[in-house]
Coordinates of C-alpha atoms in Angstrom, one line a residue:
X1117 CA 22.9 -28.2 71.8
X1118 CA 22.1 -24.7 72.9
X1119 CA 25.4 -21.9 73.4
X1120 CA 25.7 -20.3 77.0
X1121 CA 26.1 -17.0 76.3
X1122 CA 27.9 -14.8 79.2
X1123 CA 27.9 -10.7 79.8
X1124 CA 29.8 -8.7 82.3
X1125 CA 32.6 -11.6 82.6
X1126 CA 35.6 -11.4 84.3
X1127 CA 38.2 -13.6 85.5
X1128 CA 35.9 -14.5 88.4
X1129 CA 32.2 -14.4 87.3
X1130 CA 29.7 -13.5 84.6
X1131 CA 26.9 -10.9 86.1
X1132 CA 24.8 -12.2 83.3
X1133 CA 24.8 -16.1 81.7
X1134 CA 22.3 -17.2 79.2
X1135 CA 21.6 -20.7 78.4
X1136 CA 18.7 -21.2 75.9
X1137 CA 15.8 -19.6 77.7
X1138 CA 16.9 -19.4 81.0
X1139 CA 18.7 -16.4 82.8
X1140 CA 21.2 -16.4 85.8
X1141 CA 22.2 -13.4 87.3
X1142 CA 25.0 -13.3 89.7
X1143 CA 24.6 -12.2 93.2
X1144 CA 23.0 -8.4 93.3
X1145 CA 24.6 -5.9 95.7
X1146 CA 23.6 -2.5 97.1
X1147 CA 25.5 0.6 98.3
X1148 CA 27.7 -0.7 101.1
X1149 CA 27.1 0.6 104.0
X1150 CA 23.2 1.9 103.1
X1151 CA 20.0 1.0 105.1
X1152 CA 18.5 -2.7 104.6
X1153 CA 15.7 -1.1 102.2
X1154 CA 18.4 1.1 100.1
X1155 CA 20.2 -2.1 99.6
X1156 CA 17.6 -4.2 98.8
X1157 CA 16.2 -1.2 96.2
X1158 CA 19.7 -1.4 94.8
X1159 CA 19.6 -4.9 93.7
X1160 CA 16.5 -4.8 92.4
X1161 CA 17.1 -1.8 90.0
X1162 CA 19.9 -3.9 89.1
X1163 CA 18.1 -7.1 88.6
X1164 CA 15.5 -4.8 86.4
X1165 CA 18.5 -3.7 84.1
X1166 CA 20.3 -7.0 84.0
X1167 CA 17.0 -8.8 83.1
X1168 CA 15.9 -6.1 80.3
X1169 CA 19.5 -6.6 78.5
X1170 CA 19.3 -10.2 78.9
X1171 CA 15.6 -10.3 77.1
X1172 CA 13.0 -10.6 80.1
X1173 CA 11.8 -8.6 82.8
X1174 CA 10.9 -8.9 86.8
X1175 CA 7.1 -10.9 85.8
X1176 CA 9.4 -13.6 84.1
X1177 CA 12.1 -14.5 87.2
X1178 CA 11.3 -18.0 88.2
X1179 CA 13.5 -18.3 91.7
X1180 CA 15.3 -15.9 93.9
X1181 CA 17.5 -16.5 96.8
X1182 CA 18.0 -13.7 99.4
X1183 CA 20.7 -13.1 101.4
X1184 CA 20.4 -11.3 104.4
X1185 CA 23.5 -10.7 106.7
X1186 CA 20.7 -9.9 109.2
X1187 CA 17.4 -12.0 110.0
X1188 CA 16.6 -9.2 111.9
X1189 CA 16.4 -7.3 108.8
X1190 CA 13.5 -9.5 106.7
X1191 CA 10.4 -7.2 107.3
X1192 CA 12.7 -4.1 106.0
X1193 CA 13.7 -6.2 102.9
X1194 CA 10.5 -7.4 102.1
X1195 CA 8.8 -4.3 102.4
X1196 CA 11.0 -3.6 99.5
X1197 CA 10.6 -6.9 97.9
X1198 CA 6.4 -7.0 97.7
X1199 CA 6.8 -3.9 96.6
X1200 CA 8.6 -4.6 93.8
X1201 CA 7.3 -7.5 92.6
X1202 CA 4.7 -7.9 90.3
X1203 CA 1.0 -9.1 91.6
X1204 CA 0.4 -12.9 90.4
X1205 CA 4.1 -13.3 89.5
X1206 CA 5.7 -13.9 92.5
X1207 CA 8.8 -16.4 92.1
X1208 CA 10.2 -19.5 94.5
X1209 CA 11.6 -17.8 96.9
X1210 CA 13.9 -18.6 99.9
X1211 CA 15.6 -16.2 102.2
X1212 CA 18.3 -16.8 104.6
X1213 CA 20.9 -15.4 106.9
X1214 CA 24.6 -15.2 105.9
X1215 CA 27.6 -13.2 105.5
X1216 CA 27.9 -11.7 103.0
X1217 CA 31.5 -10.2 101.2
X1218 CA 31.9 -7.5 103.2
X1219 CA 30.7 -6.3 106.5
X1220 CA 28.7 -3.2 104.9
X1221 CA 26.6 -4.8 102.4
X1222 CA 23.3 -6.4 104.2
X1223 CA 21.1 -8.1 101.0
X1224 CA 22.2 -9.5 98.5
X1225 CA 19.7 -11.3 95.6
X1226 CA 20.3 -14.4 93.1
X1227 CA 17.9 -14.3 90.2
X1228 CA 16.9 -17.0 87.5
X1229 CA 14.5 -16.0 84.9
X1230 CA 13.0 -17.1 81.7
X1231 CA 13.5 -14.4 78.2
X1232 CA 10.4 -13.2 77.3

């Protein structure tokens, strides 16, 4: 039986749980109160970091979820996104509108991925 390994825990979540080969990230953040794209930068540089100590890297993430608290604000998160992600590696994918914690953060990102 494989060990779940969990980094970053506290009494409420893990930001990084490892089960065999598959990742799970918590939910990704940006700097409340920041523009759609700042945000959406911010979770993916934290994705990048939280991937590369977990094993893998952006070309191995198998599904994301986005959270917008905005619909209005997809084309400035994608712009963002297909920047960021790597020609031919795109993951599943679904986006949709929510809130979120708190009223200044706009994106937030759920990542599962395979190690490397």
């Amino acid at each position: 039986m494989s060990t779940i390994e969990r980094r970053h825990t506290n009494a409420r979540m893990s930001q990084i749980v490892i089960h065999g080969d598959t990742i799970y990230l918590a939910g990704q953040v940006g700097t409340p109160g920041a523009s759609v794209a700042q945000q959406t930068q911010d979770c993916l540089d934290a994705i990048d970091r939280l991937l590369a100590e977990a094993g893998s890297d952006k070309s191995r993430i198998l599904q994301a979820i986005v959270w917008l608290a905005d619909m209005a604000d997809f084309q400035d998160m994608n712009s963002v996104w297909d920047a960021w992600v790597p020609e031919g590696a795109a993951p599943a994918r679904a986006c949709g509108e929510a809130r979120l914690a708190a009223p200044d953060y706009t994106v937030e990102i759920i990542v599962t991925a395979a190690r490397s």
